[in-house]
PDB file of C-alpha atoms in Angstrom:
ATOM      1  CA  MET A   1     -17.996  40.421  -9.583  1.00 56.00           C
ATOM      2  CA  ASN A   2     -16.324  39.634 -12.826  1.00 63.00           C
ATOM      3  CA  GLU A   3     -18.026  37.514 -15.528  1.00 64.00           C
ATOM      4  CA  HIS A   4     -16.094  34.639 -14.983  1.00 60.00           C
ATOM      5  CA  ALA A   5     -17.240  34.546 -11.031  1.00 59.00           C
ATOM      6  CA  LYS A   6     -20.808  35.133 -12.144  1.00 60.00           C
ATOM      7  CA  GLU A   7     -20.471  32.268 -14.437  1.00 59.00           C
ATOM      8  CA  SER A   8     -19.305  29.940 -11.734  1.00 60.00           C
ATOM      9  CA  GLU A   9     -21.877  31.089  -9.286  1.00 61.00           C
ATOM     10  CA  THR A  10     -24.587  30.554 -11.765  1.00 57.00           C
ATOM     11  CA  LYS A  11     -23.569  27.218 -12.360  1.00 58.00           C
ATOM     12  CA  THR A  12     -23.129  26.440  -8.784  1.00 57.00           C
ATOM     13  CA  LEU A  13     -26.726  27.326  -8.228  1.00 58.00           C
ATOM     14  CA  GLU A  14     -27.952  25.364 -11.227  1.00 60.00           C
ATOM     15  CA  LEU A  15     -26.345  22.225  -9.649  1.00 59.00           C
ATOM     16  CA  VAL A  16     -27.657  23.025  -6.204  1.00 57.00           C
ATOM     17  CA  ASN A  17     -31.274  23.160  -7.960  1.00 61.00           C
ATOM     18  CA  TRP A  18     -30.238  19.977  -9.756  1.00 67.00           C
ATOM     19  CA  LEU A  19     -30.146  18.171  -6.362  1.00 66.00           C
ATOM     20  CA  GLN A  20     -33.936  18.237  -6.344  1.00 68.00           C
ATOM     21  CA  ASP A  21     -34.014  15.560  -9.065  1.00 70.00           C
ATOM     22  CA  ILE A  22     -31.715  12.842  -7.166  1.00 80.00           C
ATOM     23  CA  ASN A  23     -33.588  10.357  -5.400  1.00 77.00           C
ATOM     24  CA  PHE A  24     -32.159  10.163  -1.900  1.00 80.00           C
ATOM     25  CA  SER A  25     -35.359   7.971  -0.474  1.00 79.00           C
ATOM     26  CA  LYS A  26     -33.267   4.716  -0.767  1.00 75.00           C
ATOM     27  CA  ALA A  27     -31.037   3.045   1.629  1.00 70.00           C
ATOM     28  CA  ASN A  28     -31.656   5.794   4.551  1.00 79.00           C
ATOM     29  CA  GLY A  29     -30.784   8.754   2.296  1.00 87.00           C
ATOM     30  CA  LEU A  30     -27.528   7.607   1.179  1.00 91.00           C
ATOM     31  CA  LEU A  31     -26.381   7.006  -2.385  1.00 93.00           C
ATOM     32  CA  PRO A  32     -23.100   5.293  -3.801  1.00 94.00           C
ATOM     33  CA  ALA A  33     -20.620   7.742  -5.398  1.00 95.00           C
ATOM     34  CA  ILE A  34     -18.467   6.057  -7.872  1.00 96.00           C
ATOM     35  CA  VAL A  35     -15.170   8.542  -8.298  1.00 97.00           C
ATOM     36  CA  GLN A  36     -13.395   8.243 -11.486  1.00 95.00           C
ATOM     37  CA  ASP A  37     -10.297   9.894 -12.901  1.00 92.00           C
ATOM     38  CA  ALA A  38     -11.426  12.556 -15.344  1.00 91.00           C
ATOM     39  CA  ASP A  39      -7.924  12.315 -17.062  1.00 88.00           C
ATOM     40  CA  THR A  40      -7.333   8.416 -17.259  1.00 86.00           C
ATOM     41  CA  GLY A  41     -10.822   7.092 -16.734  1.00 88.00           C
ATOM     42  CA  GLU A  42      -9.494   4.924 -13.939  1.00 88.00           C
ATOM     43  CA  VAL A  43     -12.095   4.127 -11.303  1.00 93.00           C
ATOM     44  CA  LEU A  44     -10.472   5.218  -8.024  1.00 94.00           C
ATOM     45  CA  MET A  45     -13.078   4.576  -5.399  1.00 95.00           C
ATOM     46  CA  LEU A  46     -16.720   4.148  -4.383  1.00 96.00           C
ATOM     47  CA  ALA A  47     -18.184   6.034  -1.478  1.00 95.00           C
ATOM     48  CA  TYR A  48     -21.474   7.272  -0.122  1.00 95.00           C
ATOM     49  CA  VAL A  49     -23.070  10.678  -0.042  1.00 94.00           C
ATOM     50  CA  ASN A  50     -26.282  12.376   1.402  1.00 92.00           C
ATOM     51  CA  ARG A  51     -27.705  15.307   0.383  1.00 90.00           C
ATOM     52  CA  GLU A  52     -25.468  17.582   2.312  1.00 92.00           C
ATOM     53  CA  SER A  53     -22.131  15.957   1.427  1.00 94.00           C
ATOM     54  CA  LEU A  54     -23.191  16.345  -2.274  1.00 93.00           C
ATOM     55  CA  GLN A  55     -24.301  19.788  -1.869  1.00 90.00           C
ATOM     56  CA  LYS A  56     -20.730  20.408  -0.267  1.00 94.00           C
ATOM     57  CA  THR A  57     -19.029  18.682  -3.042  1.00 94.00           C
ATOM     58  CA  ILE A  58     -20.747  21.106  -5.508  1.00 91.00           C
ATOM     59  CA  GLU A  59     -20.122  24.308  -3.622  1.00 89.00           C
ATOM     60  CA  THR A  60     -16.415  23.553  -2.941  1.00 93.00           C
ATOM     61  CA  LYS A  61     -15.655  21.467  -5.911  1.00 94.00           C
ATOM     62  CA  THR A  62     -13.804  18.909  -3.864  1.00 96.00           C
ATOM     63  CA  THR A  63     -15.304  15.598  -2.978  1.00 97.00           C
ATOM     64  CA  TRP A  64     -17.438  15.217   0.333  1.00 97.00           C
ATOM     65  CA  PHE A  65     -18.969  12.053   1.486  1.00 96.00           C
ATOM     66  CA  TRP A  66     -20.674  10.220   4.436  1.00 93.00           C
ATOM     67  CA  SER A  67     -18.879   7.986   6.592  1.00 91.00           C
ATOM     68  CA  ARG A  68     -21.175   5.114   7.536  1.00 87.00           C
ATOM     69  CA  SER A  69     -18.419   3.897  10.180  1.00 84.00           C
ATOM     70  CA  ARG A  70     -18.013   7.365  11.728  1.00 85.00           C
ATOM     71  CA  ASN A  71     -21.585   8.481  11.192  1.00 89.00           C
ATOM     72  CA  ALA A  72     -20.022  11.775  10.048  1.00 91.00           C
ATOM     73  CA  LEU A  73     -19.458  13.965   6.855  1.00 94.00           C
ATOM     74  CA  TRP A  74     -15.652  13.721   5.567  1.00 93.00           C
ATOM     75  CA  ASN A  75     -13.972  15.892   3.057  1.00 95.00           C
ATOM     76  CA  LYS A  76     -11.653  13.390   1.152  1.00 95.00           C
ATOM     77  CA  GLY A  77      -7.995  14.333   1.404  1.00 91.00           C
ATOM     78  CA  ALA A  78      -8.713  16.730   4.455  1.00 90.00           C
ATOM     79  CA  THR A  79      -6.112  15.099   6.656  1.00 84.00           C
ATOM     80  CA  SER A  80      -3.958  12.998   3.954  1.00 84.00           C
ATOM     81  CA  GLY A  81      -3.684  15.929   1.275  1.00 88.00           C
ATOM     82  CA  ASN A  82      -4.802  13.535  -1.352  1.00 90.00           C
ATOM     83  CA  THR A  83      -7.939  15.759  -2.164  1.00 94.00           C
ATOM     84  CA  GLN A  84      -9.943  15.316  -5.479  1.00 96.00           C
ATOM     85  CA  GLN A  85     -10.761  18.324  -7.461  1.00 95.00           C
ATOM     86  CA  LEU A  86     -14.312  17.988  -8.989  1.00 96.00           C
ATOM     87  CA  VAL A  87     -14.728  18.202 -12.659  1.00 94.00           C
ATOM     88  CA  ASP A  88     -18.210  16.945 -13.141  1.00 93.00           C
ATOM     89  CA  ILE A  89     -20.942  14.853 -11.644  1.00 92.00           C
ATOM     90  CA  ARG A  90     -23.305  12.576 -13.395  1.00 92.00           C
ATOM     91  CA  TYR A  91     -25.841  10.221 -12.539  1.00 89.00           C
ATOM     92  CA  ASP A  92     -27.986   7.103 -13.642  1.00 88.00           C
ATOM     93  CA  CYS A  93     -31.114   6.625 -15.030  1.00 86.00           C
ATOM     94  CA  ASP A  94     -32.808   5.922 -11.837  1.00 83.00           C
ATOM     95  CA  GLU A  95     -31.320   9.085 -10.296  1.00 83.00           C
ATOM     96  CA  ASP A  96     -29.841   7.016  -7.522  1.00 87.00           C
ATOM     97  CA  THR A  97     -26.173   6.388  -8.159  1.00 91.00           C
ATOM     98  CA  LEU A  98     -23.552   9.139  -8.817  1.00 94.00           C
ATOM     99  CA  LEU A  99     -20.492   9.334 -10.811  1.00 96.00           C
ATOM    100  CA  PHE A 100     -17.745  11.932  -9.731  1.00 96.00           C
ATOM    101  CA  LEU A 101     -15.100  12.912 -12.450  1.00 95.00           C
ATOM    102  CA  VAL A 102     -12.166  14.411 -10.691  1.00 96.00           C
ATOM    103  CA  LYS A 103      -8.626  15.381 -10.895  1.00 94.00           C
ATOM    104  CA  PRO A 104      -6.784  13.403  -8.086  1.00 93.00           C
ATOM    105  CA  ASN A 105      -4.060  14.919  -5.925  1.00 92.00           C
ATOM    106  CA  GLY A 106      -2.645  11.830  -4.657  1.00 88.00           C
ATOM    107  CA  PRO A 107      -3.787   8.161  -4.102  1.00 88.00           C
ATOM    108  CA  ALA A 108      -7.463   7.533  -3.469  1.00 91.00           C
ATOM    109  CA  CYS A 109      -6.861   4.662  -1.480  1.00 86.00           C
ATOM    110  CA  HIS A 110      -5.611   4.671   2.181  1.00 80.00           C
ATOM    111  CA  THR A 111      -3.096   2.090   1.488  1.00 74.00           C
ATOM    112  CA  GLY A 112      -1.312   4.196  -0.808  1.00 77.00           C
ATOM    113  CA  SER A 113      -2.428   2.769  -4.169  1.00 78.00           C
ATOM    114  CA  ASN A 114      -3.909   5.046  -6.609  1.00 83.00           C
ATOM    115  CA  SER A 115      -7.068   3.177  -6.872  1.00 87.00           C
ATOM    116  CA  CYS A 116      -9.063   1.224  -4.309  1.00 87.00           C
ATOM    117  CA  PHE A 117      -9.538  -1.189  -7.104  1.00 85.00           C
ATOM    118  CA  TYR A 118      -5.965  -2.356  -7.356  1.00 75.00           C
ATOM    119  CA  ARG A 119      -6.719  -6.371  -6.984  1.00 72.00           C
ATOM    120  CA  SER A 120      -8.244  -8.567  -9.393  1.00 68.00           C
ATOM    121  CA  PHE A 121      -9.842 -11.991  -9.133  1.00 66.00           C
ATOM    122  CA  PHE A 122      -8.972 -13.244 -12.469  1.00 60.00           C
ATOM    123  CA  ASP A 123      -5.289 -11.759 -12.623  1.00 52.00           C
ATOM    124  CA  GLY A 124      -4.091 -12.626  -8.999  1.00 46.00           C
ATOM    125  CA  TRP A 125      -3.836 -10.242  -6.128  1.00 45.00           C
ATOM    126  CA  PRO A 126      -1.150  -7.746  -7.240  1.00 44.00           C
ATOM    127  CA  LYS A 127       0.672  -5.994  -4.440  1.00 43.00           C
ATOM    128  CA  GLN A 128       0.540  -2.565  -3.935  1.00 41.00           C
ATOM    129  CA  ALA A 129       3.362  -0.211  -5.130  1.00 40.00           C
ATOM    130  CA  ASP A 130       4.671   0.207  -1.346  1.00 39.00           C
ATOM    131  CA  ASP A 131       4.965  -3.758  -1.111  1.00 38.00           C
ATOM    132  CA  LEU A 132       6.990  -3.942  -4.381  1.00 36.00           C
ATOM    133  CA  GLY A 133      10.276  -2.690  -2.222  1.00 36.00           C
ATOM    134  CA  ASP A 134      10.759   0.298  -4.538  1.00 37.00           C
ATOM    135  CA  VAL A 135      13.739  -0.572  -6.242  1.00 35.00           C
ATOM    136  CA  GLU A 136      14.832  -0.393  -9.788  1.00 35.00           C
ATOM    137  CA  THR A 137      12.667  -3.035 -11.365  1.00 36.00           C
ATOM    138  CA  PRO A 138      10.103  -3.324 -13.958  1.00 35.00           C
ATOM    139  CA  ILE A 139       7.177  -3.139 -11.341  1.00 36.00           C
ATOM    140  CA  ALA A 140       4.388  -2.531 -13.984  1.00 36.00           C
ATOM    141  CA  SER A 141       4.631  -6.166 -15.109  1.00 37.00           C
ATOM    142  CA  LYS A 142       3.856  -7.170 -11.242  1.00 38.00           C
ATOM    143  CA  MET A 143       0.799  -4.976 -10.621  1.00 41.00           C
ATOM    144  CA  MET A 144      -1.177  -5.124 -13.849  1.00 41.00           C
ATOM    145  CA  PRO A 145      -1.727  -7.618 -16.935  1.00 40.00           C
ATOM    146  CA  ALA A 146       0.967  -6.265 -19.754  1.00 38.00           C
ATOM    147  CA  LYS A 147      -1.539  -7.155 -22.405  1.00 41.00           C
ATOM    148  CA  ASN A 148      -4.441  -4.751 -21.105  1.00 45.00           C
ATOM    149  CA  LYS A 149      -3.439  -1.435 -22.807  1.00 47.00           C
ATOM    150  CA  PRO A 150      -5.964   0.622 -20.592  1.00 50.00           C
ATOM    151  CA  LEU A 151      -4.495  -0.565 -17.560  1.00 54.00           C
ATOM    152  CA  ALA A 152      -1.145  -0.328 -18.686  1.00 61.00           C
ATOM    153  CA  ILE A 153      -1.709   3.382 -19.612  1.00 69.00           C
ATOM    154  CA  SER A 154      -3.321   3.875 -16.320  1.00 70.00           C
ATOM    155  CA  PHE A 155      -0.349   2.225 -14.672  1.00 77.00           C
ATOM    156  CA  LEU A 156       1.778   5.090 -15.862  1.00 83.00           C
ATOM    157  CA  TYR A 157      -0.455   7.562 -13.905  1.00 80.00           C
ATOM    158  CA  GLN A 158      -0.396   5.320 -10.945  1.00 80.00           C
ATOM    159  CA  LEU A 159       3.247   5.427 -10.970  1.00 87.00           C
ATOM    160  CA  GLU A 160       3.478   9.169 -11.696  1.00 88.00           C
ATOM    161  CA  GLN A 161       1.256   9.525  -8.595  1.00 86.00           C
ATOM    162  CA  PHE A 162       3.300   7.207  -6.455  1.00 88.00           C
ATOM    163  CA  ILE A 163       6.619   9.054  -7.409  1.00 92.00           C
ATOM    164  CA  LYS A 164       4.972  12.378  -6.355  1.00 90.00           C
ATOM    165  CA  GLU A 165       3.806  11.048  -3.133  1.00 89.00           C
ATOM    166  CA  ARG A 166       7.359  10.020  -2.480  1.00 90.00           C
ATOM    167  CA  LYS A 167       8.716  13.466  -3.452  1.00 91.00           C
ATOM    168  CA  HIS A 168       6.153  14.923  -0.930  1.00 90.00           C
ATOM    169  CA  THR A 169       6.392  12.403   1.955  1.00 90.00           C
ATOM    170  CA  MET A 170      10.147  11.279   1.404  1.00 92.00           C
ATOM    171  CA  PRO A 171      10.098   8.143   3.495  1.00 90.00           C
ATOM    172  CA  GLU A 172      13.077   6.666   4.844  1.00 89.00           C
ATOM    173  CA  GLY A 173      14.627   3.574   2.973  1.00 90.00           C
ATOM    174  CA  SER A 174      12.911   4.276  -0.346  1.00 91.00           C
ATOM    175  CA  TYR A 175      14.968   4.303  -3.351  1.00 93.00           C
ATOM    176  CA  THR A 176      13.001   7.130  -5.183  1.00 94.00           C
ATOM    177  CA  THR A 177      13.373   9.386  -1.846  1.00 93.00           C
ATOM    178  CA  TYR A 178      17.221   8.858  -2.311  1.00 95.00           C
ATOM    179  CA  LEU A 179      16.908  10.123  -5.759  1.00 96.00           C
ATOM    180  CA  PHE A 180      14.801  13.210  -4.597  1.00 96.00           C
ATOM    181  CA  ASP A 181      17.337  13.715  -2.000  1.00 95.00           C
ATOM    182  CA  LYS A 182      20.564  13.701  -4.060  1.00 96.00           C
ATOM    183  CA  GLY A 183      19.003  15.877  -6.326  1.00 96.00           C
ATOM    184  CA  ILE A 184      19.279  16.620 -10.046  1.00 97.00           C
ATOM    185  CA  ASP A 185      22.826  15.856 -10.799  1.00 97.00           C
ATOM    186  CA  LYS A 186      22.214  12.141  -9.335  1.00 96.00           C
ATOM    187  CA  ILE A 187      19.017  11.797 -11.348  1.00 97.00           C
ATOM    188  CA  LEU A 188      20.670  12.939 -14.420  1.00 97.00           C
ATOM    189  CA  LYS A 189      23.419  10.398 -13.910  1.00 96.00           C
ATOM    190  CA  LYS A 190      21.242   7.515 -13.560  1.00 96.00           C
ATOM    191  CA  ILE A 191      19.268   8.776 -16.688  1.00 96.00           C
ATOM    192  CA  ALA A 192      22.726   8.406 -18.334  1.00 96.00           C
ATOM    193  CA  GLU A 193      23.799   5.310 -16.949  1.00 95.00           C
ATOM    194  CA  GLU A 194      20.048   3.609 -17.897  1.00 95.00           C
ATOM    195  CA  SER A 195      20.475   5.150 -21.212  1.00 96.00           C
ATOM    196  CA  GLY A 196      23.636   3.379 -21.900  1.00 96.00           C
ATOM    197  CA  GLU A 197      22.000   0.206 -20.650  1.00 95.00           C
ATOM    198  CA  VAL A 198      19.292   0.283 -23.066  1.00 96.00           C
ATOM    199  CA  ILE A 199      21.824   0.751 -25.912  1.00 97.00           C
ATOM    200  CA  ILE A 200      23.928  -2.216 -24.827  1.00 96.00           C
ATOM    201  CA  ALA A 201      20.734  -4.374 -24.643  1.00 94.00           C
ATOM    202  CA  ALA A 202      19.520  -3.484 -27.919  1.00 96.00           C
ATOM    203  CA  LYS A 203      22.801  -4.151 -29.478  1.00 95.00           C
ATOM    204  CA  ASN A 204      22.764  -7.763 -27.777  1.00 95.00           C
ATOM    205  CA  ASN A 205      19.652  -8.252 -29.542  1.00 94.00           C
ATOM    206  CA  SER A 206      18.051  -9.282 -26.141  1.00 92.00           C
ATOM    207  CA  LYS A 207      14.309  -8.557 -25.984  1.00 93.00           C
ATOM    208  CA  GLU A 208      13.865  -9.403 -22.489  1.00 92.00           C
ATOM    209  CA  GLU A 209      16.961  -7.108 -21.366  1.00 94.00           C
ATOM    210  CA  LEU A 210      15.614  -4.472 -23.351  1.00 94.00           C
ATOM    211  CA  VAL A 211      12.562  -4.531 -21.588  1.00 93.00           C
ATOM    212  CA  TYR A 212      14.040  -4.666 -18.281  1.00 93.00           C
ATOM    213  CA  GLU A 213      16.443  -1.683 -19.076  1.00 94.00           C
ATOM    214  CA  ALA A 214      13.765   0.238 -20.738  1.00 95.00           C
ATOM    215  CA  ALA A 215      11.439  -0.077 -17.544  1.00 94.00           C
ATOM    216  CA  ASP A 216      14.312   1.368 -15.458  1.00 94.00           C
ATOM    217  CA  LEU A 217      15.190   4.177 -17.973  1.00 95.00           C
ATOM    218  CA  MET A 218      11.173   5.387 -18.032  1.00 95.00           C
ATOM    219  CA  TYR A 219      11.239   5.137 -14.328  1.00 95.00           C
ATOM    220  CA  HIS A 220      14.181   7.498 -13.620  1.00 96.00           C
ATOM    221  CA  LEU A 221      12.595   9.820 -16.465  1.00 96.00           C
ATOM    222  CA  MET A 222       9.375  10.021 -14.431  1.00 95.00           C
ATOM    223  CA  VAL A 223      11.530  10.872 -11.288  1.00 96.00           C
ATOM    224  CA  LEU A 224      13.148  13.547 -13.548  1.00 97.00           C
ATOM    225  CA  LEU A 225       9.984  14.982 -14.669  1.00 96.00           C
ATOM    226  CA  GLN A 226       8.426  15.130 -11.135  1.00 94.00           C
ATOM    227  CA  ASN A 227      11.633  16.859  -9.931  1.00 96.00           C
ATOM    228  CA  GLN A 228      11.245  19.424 -12.408  1.00 96.00           C
ATOM    229  CA  GLY A 229       7.434  19.760 -11.994  1.00 94.00           C
ATOM    230  CA  LEU A 230       6.467  18.203 -15.067  1.00 92.00           C
ATOM    231  CA  THR A 231       3.622  15.682 -15.854  1.00 88.00           C
ATOM    232  CA  ILE A 232       3.227  12.789 -18.256  1.00 87.00           C
ATOM    233  CA  ASP A 233       0.130  14.802 -19.780  1.00 84.00           C
ATOM    234  CA  GLN A 234       2.582  17.513 -20.577  1.00 87.00           C
ATOM    235  CA  ILE A 235       5.138  15.307 -22.652  1.00 89.00           C
ATOM    236  CA  VAL A 236       1.838  13.389 -24.434  1.00 83.00           C
ATOM    237  CA  ASP A 237       0.267  16.816 -25.467  1.00 82.00           C
ATOM    238  CA  GLU A 238       3.916  17.832 -26.993  1.00 88.00           C
ATOM    239  CA  LEU A 239       3.700  14.404 -29.003  1.00 86.00           C
ATOM    240  CA  ALA A 240       0.079  14.989 -29.989  1.00 83.00           C
ATOM    241  CA  THR A 241       0.955  18.544 -31.354  1.00 86.00           C
ATOM    242  CA  ARG A 242       3.815  16.892 -33.098  1.00 86.00           C
ATOM    243  CA  HIS A 243       1.595  14.126 -34.556  1.00 80.00           C
ATOM    244  CA  LYS A 244      -0.910  16.741 -35.792  1.00 77.00           C
ATOM    245  CA  GLU A 245       1.784  18.912 -37.378  1.00 76.00           C
ATOM    246  CA  GLY A 246       3.071  15.662 -39.122  1.00 74.00           C
ATOM    247  CA  LYS A 247       6.442  15.924 -37.645  1.00 62.00           C
TER     248      LYS A 247
END
């Protein structure tokens, strides 16, 4: 066994021992588990765990929960493929509520939304991405408050997951499916077209037009990144490196 494997096994044993500290005496042995994206900080879902599902989560490094409706264990994403890779587990001061930090592999919500918490009492009831027609429109403004910067950044990751899901499932009638089906030449042609539209909007000195065309350009650029197997994080990392180097 190599050092990395030994270290991983030791860590797993430590976590299993740590289970003894968790208070399962409340609510018939079930604890609420909040699931949060480790990269974006977005709260993805809330589910319940018992001792067995928590131990499976620790051992497999993917999330396991207890279904109260089916009265059975379930491994998130085992059927849909939208698994959650475990990064860390935290617990509250009363030792009866858990926080799972994960790297999601697809939407957390069964509706197809990146997060189960996609609706707001204060900002209306935003539609899911699937309900927006998947057309060349600035859909971010329809789904989240534009002035809320954390949500705006979170939406880019949500849109990235949405495009990734489209590439994986290729549903009929989807514009995103159409782009992936036509391939790299079509995607590049659209980026060239949208770049031209951005230039024209800027020359027209129309902020409204520029926002609209820039949204189209960003969307098609994200489709290109997904088509080429790249992520937003890689672009951000490159920008951060340049910033540190004073470029």
